[in-house]
Coordinates of C-alpha atoms in Angstrom, one line a residue:
Chain A
M1181 CA -162.6 10.2 -162.9
S1182 CA -158.9 10.3 -162.4
A1183 CA -156.6 7.8 -160.9
T1184 CA -155.4 8.2 -157.3
P1185 CA -151.6 8.2 -157.3
S1186 CA -150.2 5.0 -155.9
P1187 CA -147.4 4.8 -153.3
A1188 CA -145.1 3.7 -156.1
A1189 CA -146.1 6.9 -158.2
A1190 CA -145.6 9.0 -155.0
D1191 CA -142.0 7.7 -154.6
D1192 CA -141.5 8.3 -158.4
D1193 CA -142.6 11.8 -158.0
L1194 CA -140.1 12.5 -155.3
S1195 CA -137.4 11.1 -157.5
L1196 CA -138.6 13.3 -160.3
V1197 CA -138.7 16.3 -157.9
R1198 CA -135.0 15.7 -156.9
R1199 CA -134.1 15.5 -160.6
V1200 CA -135.8 18.7 -161.4
R1201 CA -134.0 20.4 -158.6
A1202 CA -130.7 19.3 -160.1
G1203 CA -131.7 21.1 -163.4
D1204 CA -133.0 18.0 -165.3
Q1205 CA -135.5 19.4 -167.8
D1206 CA -136.6 16.0 -168.9
A1207 CA -137.8 15.3 -165.4
A1208 CA -139.7 18.6 -165.4
R1209 CA -141.4 17.4 -168.6
L1210 CA -142.3 14.1 -167.1
L1211 CA -143.9 15.9 -164.0
F1212 CA -145.7 18.1 -166.5
D1213 CA -147.0 15.3 -168.4
R1214 CA -148.0 13.3 -165.2
Y1215 CA -150.0 16.1 -163.7
F1216 CA -151.2 18.6 -166.3
D1217 CA -154.4 16.8 -167.3
R1218 CA -155.3 16.2 -163.6
I1219 CA -154.7 19.9 -162.8
Y1220 CA -156.6 21.0 -165.9
N1221 CA -159.5 18.8 -164.8
Y1222 CA -159.6 20.2 -161.4
V1223 CA -159.3 23.8 -162.4
H1224 CA -161.9 23.4 -165.1
A1225 CA -164.2 22.0 -162.6
R1226 CA -163.7 25.1 -160.3
L1227 CA -163.9 27.7 -163.2
G1228 CA -166.1 26.1 -165.8
R1229 CA -164.3 27.8 -168.6
V1230 CA -161.8 26.1 -171.0
A1231 CA -159.9 29.3 -171.5
D1232 CA -159.6 30.1 -167.9
A1233 CA -158.7 26.4 -167.1
E1234 CA -155.9 26.5 -169.6
D1235 CA -154.5 29.7 -168.1
V1236 CA -154.7 28.6 -164.3
A1237 CA -153.5 25.1 -165.1
I1238 CA -150.5 26.5 -167.0
E1239 CA -149.9 29.1 -164.0
T1240 CA -150.1 26.0 -161.6
M1241 CA -147.5 24.0 -163.5
T1242 CA -145.3 26.9 -163.7
R1243 CA -145.6 27.8 -160.0
T1244 CA -145.0 24.1 -159.2
L1245 CA -142.0 23.6 -161.3
T1246 CA -140.4 26.8 -160.2
R1247 CA -140.9 26.4 -156.6
L1248 CA -139.8 22.7 -156.1
D1249 CA -137.0 24.1 -153.9
T1250 CA -139.7 25.0 -151.3
F1251 CA -141.3 21.7 -151.4
E1252 CA -140.5 19.4 -148.6
D1253 CA -142.1 16.0 -148.0
Q1254 CA -142.9 16.7 -144.3
G1255 CA -146.4 14.8 -144.2
V1256 CA -147.9 16.7 -147.2
G1257 CA -147.1 14.7 -150.2
F1258 CA -146.2 16.1 -153.5
T1259 CA -149.8 15.6 -154.9
A1260 CA -151.4 17.4 -152.0
W1261 CA -148.9 20.2 -152.3
M1262 CA -149.6 20.6 -156.0
Y1263 CA -153.4 20.9 -155.5
R1264 CA -152.8 23.6 -152.9
I1265 CA -150.9 25.4 -155.5
A1266 CA -153.8 24.8 -157.9
H1267 CA -156.4 26.1 -155.3
N1268 CA -154.3 29.4 -154.7
A1269 CA -154.0 29.8 -158.5
T1270 CA -157.8 29.4 -158.8
I1271 CA -158.3 32.0 -156.0
D1272 CA -155.9 34.4 -157.5
H1273 CA -157.9 34.1 -160.8
Y1274 CA -161.0 34.7 -159.2
R1275 CA -159.5 37.9 -157.6
R1276 CA -158.1 39.1 -160.9
Q1277 CA -161.4 38.6 -162.5
S1278 CA -163.3 40.1 -159.5
K1279 CA -165.7 37.0 -159.4
M1280 CA -165.5 36.6 -155.6
T1281 CA -169.2 37.4 -155.3
M1282 CA -170.5 33.9 -155.0
V1283 CA -173.3 33.5 -152.3
P1284 CA -172.6 30.4 -150.3
L1285 CA -175.5 28.1 -150.7
E1286 CA -176.1 27.5 -147.1
E1287 CA -176.7 31.3 -146.8
A1288 CA -178.8 31.4 -149.9
N1289 CA -182.7 31.5 -149.8
L1290 CA -183.5 28.0 -150.8
P1291 CA -186.8 26.3 -150.6
Q1292 CA -186.8 24.0 -147.6
G1293 CA -190.0 22.2 -147.9
D1294 CA -189.4 20.0 -151.1
D1295 CA -189.1 16.3 -150.7
P1296 CA -185.4 15.6 -151.5
S1297 CA -186.2 12.0 -152.6
E1298 CA -188.0 13.5 -155.6
L1299 CA -184.7 14.5 -157.1
A1300 CA -183.8 12.0 -159.9
V1301 CA -180.0 12.3 -160.0
E1302 CA -179.8 9.8 -162.8
K1303 CA -181.7 12.0 -165.1
L1304 CA -179.6 15.2 -164.4
R1305 CA -177.6 16.6 -167.2
D1306 CA -173.9 16.5 -166.6
E1307 CA -173.6 20.1 -167.2
D1308 CA -176.2 21.0 -164.6
L1309 CA -174.2 19.0 -162.1
R1310 CA -171.0 20.6 -162.9
E1311 CA -172.8 24.1 -162.8
A1312 CA -174.4 23.3 -159.5
I1313 CA -171.1 22.4 -157.8
R1314 CA -169.8 25.8 -158.7
T1315 CA -172.6 27.4 -156.6
L1316 CA -171.3 25.9 -153.5
T1317 CA -168.9 27.4 -151.0
E1318 CA -165.0 27.3 -151.7
D1319 CA -164.5 24.5 -149.3
Q1320 CA -167.5 22.4 -150.5
Q1321 CA -166.4 22.8 -154.0
Q1322 CA -162.9 21.7 -153.1
V1323 CA -163.9 18.7 -151.2
L1324 CA -166.3 17.3 -153.8
I1325 CA -164.0 18.0 -156.7
L1326 CA -161.0 16.4 -155.0
R1327 CA -162.9 13.4 -153.7
F1328 CA -165.2 12.6 -156.8
F1329 CA -163.5 14.1 -159.8
Q1330 CA -159.8 13.5 -158.7
D1331 CA -160.6 10.4 -156.7
L1332 CA -158.5 11.4 -153.7
T1333 CA -159.1 9.7 -150.4
A1334 CA -160.4 11.6 -147.5
A1335 CA -157.0 11.5 -145.9
Q1336 CA -155.5 13.1 -149.1
V1337 CA -158.1 15.8 -149.3
A1338 CA -157.4 16.5 -145.5
Q1339 CA -153.7 17.0 -146.5
V1340 CA -154.8 19.6 -149.3
V1341 CA -157.3 21.6 -147.4
G1342 CA -155.4 21.5 -144.1
K1343 CA -158.2 20.0 -142.1
S1344 CA -158.7 16.6 -140.2
V1345 CA -160.2 13.6 -142.0
G1346 CA -163.1 14.0 -139.7
A1347 CA -163.7 17.5 -140.7
V1348 CA -163.3 16.5 -144.4
Q1349 CA -166.0 13.8 -144.0
A1350 CA -168.3 16.2 -142.4
L1351 CA -167.6 18.9 -145.0
Q1352 CA -168.3 16.2 -147.8
H1353 CA -171.6 15.5 -146.2
R1354 CA -172.7 19.0 -145.9
A1355 CA -171.5 19.7 -149.5
L1356 CA -173.6 16.8 -150.8
G1357 CA -176.6 18.2 -149.0
A1358 CA -176.0 21.7 -150.5
L1359 CA -175.5 20.3 -153.9
Q1360 CA -178.7 18.3 -153.7
R1361 CA -180.7 21.5 -152.7
S1362 CA -179.0 23.4 -155.5
L1363 CA -180.2 20.8 -158.1
Q1364 CA -183.6 20.9 -156.6
L1365 CA -183.7 24.5 -157.0
R1366 CA -182.6 24.2 -160.6
S1367 CA -185.2 21.5 -161.5
A1368 CA -187.9 23.7 -159.7
S1369 CA -187.0 26.7 -161.8
Chain B
M994 CA -187.0 3.3 -148.5
N995 CA -184.8 6.4 -149.4
T996 CA -182.7 7.6 -146.6
E997 CA -180.4 10.8 -146.8
M998 CA -177.4 8.5 -146.9
D999 CA -178.9 6.7 -149.8
R1000 CA -179.6 9.9 -151.7
F1001 CA -175.9 11.2 -151.0
Q1002 CA -174.6 7.9 -152.0
R1003 CA -176.4 8.1 -155.4
L1004 CA -175.4 11.8 -155.9
A1005 CA -171.7 10.9 -155.1
E1006 CA -171.9 7.9 -157.7
R1007 CA -173.3 10.3 -160.1
L1008 CA -170.5 12.7 -159.7
Q1009 CA -167.9 9.9 -160.0
G1010 CA -169.4 9.0 -163.2
L1011 CA -169.2 12.3 -164.9
P1012 CA -166.9 12.2 -167.9
A1013 CA -163.5 13.6 -167.2
I1014 CA -162.6 17.2 -168.8
T1015 CA -159.3 16.7 -170.2
P1016 CA -157.2 19.1 -172.6
D1017 CA -156.6 18.2 -176.2
A1018 CA -153.2 17.4 -177.6
A1019 CA -152.7 21.0 -178.8
T1020 CA -153.5 22.4 -175.6
R1021 CA -151.0 20.3 -173.8
I1022 CA -148.2 21.1 -176.2
R1023 CA -149.1 24.8 -176.0
A1024 CA -149.1 24.6 -172.2
W1025 CA -145.8 22.9 -172.2
N1026 CA -144.3 25.4 -174.5
L1027 CA -145.3 28.3 -172.2
V1028 CA -144.3 26.5 -169.1
S1029 CA -140.9 25.5 -170.5
A1030 CA -140.5 29.0 -171.8
R1031 CA -141.1 30.3 -168.2
L1032 CA -138.6 27.7 -166.9
A1033 CA -135.9 28.7 -169.3
G1034 CA -133.9 30.3 -166.6
G1035 CA -133.8 27.0 -164.7
P1036 CA -136.6 25.7 -162.3
V1037 CA -134.5 26.1 -159.2
A1038 CA -132.6 29.2 -158.3
A1039 CA -128.8 28.9 -158.3
P1040 CA -127.2 28.7 -154.9
A1041 CA -125.7 31.8 -153.7
R1042 CA -121.9 32.1 -153.9
R1043 CA -119.7 33.5 -151.4
W1044 CA -118.3 36.8 -152.4
R1045 CA -114.5 37.2 -152.6
P1046 CA -112.7 40.4 -153.0
F1047 CA -111.1 41.1 -156.4
R1048 CA -109.4 44.1 -157.9
L1049 CA -111.6 46.8 -159.1
A1050 CA -111.3 46.0 -162.9
T1051 CA -112.1 42.4 -162.3
A1052 CA -115.1 43.3 -160.2
L1053 CA -116.4 45.6 -162.9
V1054 CA -116.1 43.0 -165.5
A1055 CA -117.8 40.3 -163.4
A1056 CA -120.6 42.8 -162.6
L1057 CA -121.0 43.5 -166.3
A1058 CA -121.0 39.9 -167.1
V1059 CA -123.6 39.2 -164.4
L1060 CA -125.8 42.0 -165.7
L1061 CA -125.6 40.6 -169.1
V1062 CA -126.4 37.1 -168.1
G1063 CA -129.1 38.1 -165.8
S1064 CA -130.7 40.1 -168.6
A1065 CA -130.6 37.1 -170.8
V1066 CA -132.0 34.8 -168.2
A1067 CA -134.7 37.4 -167.3
S1068 CA -135.4 37.9 -171.1
A1069 CA -135.9 34.2 -171.7
Q1070 CA -139.5 34.5 -170.2
S1071 CA -140.2 37.7 -172.0
L1072 CA -142.8 38.2 -174.7
P1073 CA -142.7 40.3 -177.8
N1074 CA -144.5 43.1 -176.0
S1075 CA -141.7 43.1 -173.3
A1076 CA -138.8 45.5 -173.1
L1077 CA -136.5 42.6 -172.5
Y1078 CA -137.6 40.7 -175.7
P1079 CA -134.9 42.1 -178.0
I1080 CA -132.3 40.6 -175.4
K1081 CA -134.1 37.3 -175.7
R1082 CA -133.8 37.4 -179.6
L1083 CA -130.2 38.4 -179.3
D1084 CA -129.5 35.5 -177.0
E1085 CA -131.2 33.2 -179.4
G1086 CA -129.1 34.4 -182.3
L1087 CA -126.0 33.9 -180.2
R1088 CA -127.0 30.5 -179.3
M1089 CA -127.7 29.6 -183.0
T1090 CA -124.3 30.9 -183.9
L1091 CA -122.6 28.6 -181.4
T1092 CA -124.6 25.6 -182.3
L1093 CA -122.6 23.3 -184.5
G1094 CA -123.8 20.4 -186.9
A1095 CA -126.9 20.5 -189.1
P1096 CA -129.0 18.2 -186.8
A1097 CA -128.3 20.3 -183.7
R1098 CA -129.2 23.3 -185.6
F1099 CA -132.3 21.6 -187.0
D1100 CA -133.3 20.9 -183.4
Y1101 CA -132.8 24.4 -182.3
H1102 CA -134.7 25.9 -185.2
L1103 CA -137.6 23.6 -184.2
E1104 CA -137.5 24.8 -180.7
L1105 CA -137.4 28.4 -181.8
A1106 CA -140.4 27.6 -184.0
R1107 CA -142.3 26.3 -181.0
I1108 CA -141.5 29.4 -178.9
R1109 CA -142.5 31.8 -181.6
L1110 CA -145.8 29.9 -182.0
A1111 CA -146.4 30.3 -178.3
E1112 CA -145.6 34.0 -178.5
A1113 CA -147.9 34.5 -181.4
Q1114 CA -150.7 33.0 -179.4
A1115 CA -149.9 35.3 -176.4
M1116 CA -149.9 38.2 -178.5
V1117 CA -153.3 37.3 -180.2
N1118 CA -154.6 36.9 -176.6
A1119 CA -153.1 40.4 -175.7
D1120 CA -154.9 41.9 -178.8
R1121 CA -151.5 42.8 -180.3
L1122 CA -152.1 41.5 -183.8
D1123 CA -149.0 43.3 -185.2
L1124 CA -146.8 41.5 -182.8
A1125 CA -148.7 38.1 -183.4
E1126 CA -147.9 38.5 -187.1
A1127 CA -144.3 39.3 -186.5
A1128 CA -144.0 36.1 -184.4
L1129 CA -145.6 34.0 -187.0
E1130 CA -143.3 35.4 -189.6
S1131 CA -140.4 34.3 -187.5
Y1132 CA -142.0 31.0 -187.0
E1133 CA -142.2 30.4 -190.6
A1134 CA -138.6 31.6 -191.0
D1135 CA -137.5 29.0 -188.4
L1136 CA -139.4 26.2 -190.1
A1137 CA -137.7 27.1 -193.6
D1138 CA -134.3 27.1 -191.9
A1139 CA -135.1 23.8 -190.1
A1140 CA -135.9 22.4 -193.5
A1141 CA -132.6 23.8 -194.9
E1142 CA -130.7 22.2 -192.2
A1143 CA -132.5 18.9 -192.6
E1144 CA -131.4 19.0 -196.3
Q1145 CA -127.8 19.4 -195.2
A1146 CA -127.8 16.4 -192.6
G1147 CA -125.3 13.7 -193.5
S1148 CA -126.7 10.6 -195.1
P1149 CA -130.0 10.3 -197.1
A1150 CA -131.4 8.4 -194.2
D1151 CA -130.6 11.2 -191.7
Q1152 CA -132.1 13.8 -194.0
A1153 CA -135.3 11.6 -194.3
L1154 CA -135.4 11.2 -190.6
L1155 CA -135.3 15.0 -190.0
E1156 CA -137.7 15.8 -192.8
N1157 CA -140.2 13.3 -191.0
R1158 CA -139.6 15.1 -187.8
L1159 CA -140.2 18.4 -189.5
Q1160 CA -143.5 17.3 -191.0
E1161 CA -144.6 15.8 -187.7
A1162 CA -143.9 19.1 -185.9
I1163 CA -145.7 21.1 -188.5
Q1164 CA -148.7 18.9 -188.1
V1165 CA -148.7 19.4 -184.5
H1166 CA -148.2 23.2 -185.0
D1167 CA -151.1 23.2 -187.5
A1168 CA -153.4 21.8 -184.8
Q1169 CA -152.3 24.4 -182.3
L1170 CA -152.8 27.2 -185.0
A1171 CA -156.1 25.8 -186.0
N1172 CA -157.1 25.9 -182.1
L1173 CA -156.0 29.5 -182.0
Q1174 CA -157.8 30.4 -185.0
G1175 CA -161.0 29.0 -183.6
Q1176 CA -160.6 31.2 -180.7
V1177 CA -160.3 34.6 -182.5
T1178 CA -163.0 36.7 -184.1
N1179 CA -160.9 39.5 -185.7
P1180 CA -161.0 38.9 -189.4
A1181 CA -157.5 40.0 -189.8
A1182 CA -156.3 37.8 -187.2
V1183 CA -158.1 34.8 -188.7
A1184 CA -156.6 35.6 -192.1
A1185 CA -153.1 36.0 -190.6
I1186 CA -153.2 32.6 -188.8
Q1187 CA -154.7 30.9 -191.9
A1188 CA -151.8 32.3 -194.1
A1189 CA -149.3 31.1 -191.6
R1190 CA -150.9 27.7 -191.5
D1191 CA -150.9 27.5 -195.4
R1192 CA -147.2 28.5 -195.6
A1193 CA -146.1 26.2 -192.8
L1194 CA -147.8 23.4 -194.3
N1195 CA -145.9 23.9 -197.5
T1196 CA -142.5 24.1 -195.8
T1197 CA -140.1 21.5 -197.5
P1198 CA -136.4 21.5 -198.0
P1199 CA -135.4 23.6 -201.0
A1200 CA -134.2 20.6 -203.1
S1201 CA -136.7 18.2 -201.8
D1202 CA -138.7 16.2 -204.4
K1203 CA -141.4 15.4 -201.7
P1204 CA -145.0 16.7 -202.5
K1205 CA -145.7 20.0 -201.1
T1206 CA -149.3 19.2 -200.2
P1207 CA -149.7 17.9 -196.6
A1208 CA -151.5 14.8 -195.7
H1209 CA -154.5 16.8 -194.6
S1210 CA -156.1 19.9 -195.8
P1211 CA -154.9 23.0 -194.2
K1212 CA -158.4 24.2 -194.2
S1213 CA -160.0 21.1 -192.7
S1214 CA -160.3 22.8 -189.4
P1215 CA -161.2 26.3 -188.5

């Protein structure tokens, strides 16, 4: 859904970061233009509400641009750093809204006997898919959204969530399984 | 044959094929206005300076100056319901006084109009309709002032350029206001926003012979 930043774009990001640190407002605008849509898309996938997505995306961009002096490219790229900020802003939003009551799907009482092959994913409505993702655990949502909505590689997702690439791949596998069960539950109800 | 891997692959492809949810142009503009307003003090903290001893009077003057500048910087991010907001407006007035030349003053009035618009939205969201209306009034005043500055720009070509920029800005603002209008249910707020849209769309330089009706109807969107 979104283009993965190329190495050249990553270099350009660092150049823009340096300019913003030097007080260049035009560079701040360029970074905003480059990332706002992507962050909005990520936050919307996590929260599902346009108004909330706008607030949290703005908060993310503000935190990013005001904390550039704390960013150092030590293995964690600028993009990954920014998604971490977006994740933290999303969690803060949940806390403010007292919405931290989600039941992780793996702990939920789901039917186990259904044949998963019966699920016709092509016929699912887009909104059902988006809503089903939001029933997953924090980590599972994070991985699916970054991998499939933001088009990050497993290595990039590993940087964002602070896990190994192998752990991300395993998490992705579990997340797809949980998503499939959630969709089955929806189609059965 | 339909293995788990096949099913997961199909599900992954389905996820990748979902249409991207992206903000509209008005949201981007509103977001940048809010972000840039919060950045007004500068995105990076100024480096700490080494303290040097001065005479008492000099130190007091310096401390007062720091206090005033600090208040101005802090107030730059403030909203109309903040105690620091009057300092922000005072600072804006001072900057306008120090801004020379019609094109520069035109730019600053447009910038202030954008800030007032963002403040109006924030106040609507905070259920402070009184402050939102005041922000919209200031917004209209800045547009009118920008139009007057455009009229005083040097050559007719310069005037036409600024007037075009003003009209473009007003169209963008109108989209923002329409979006805001669509988000509120309070009839008084809806009416206030509609009135602001109508007046903004009729903003033209005092002596301009351009038609006062905009390219699109102000009531074409909610």
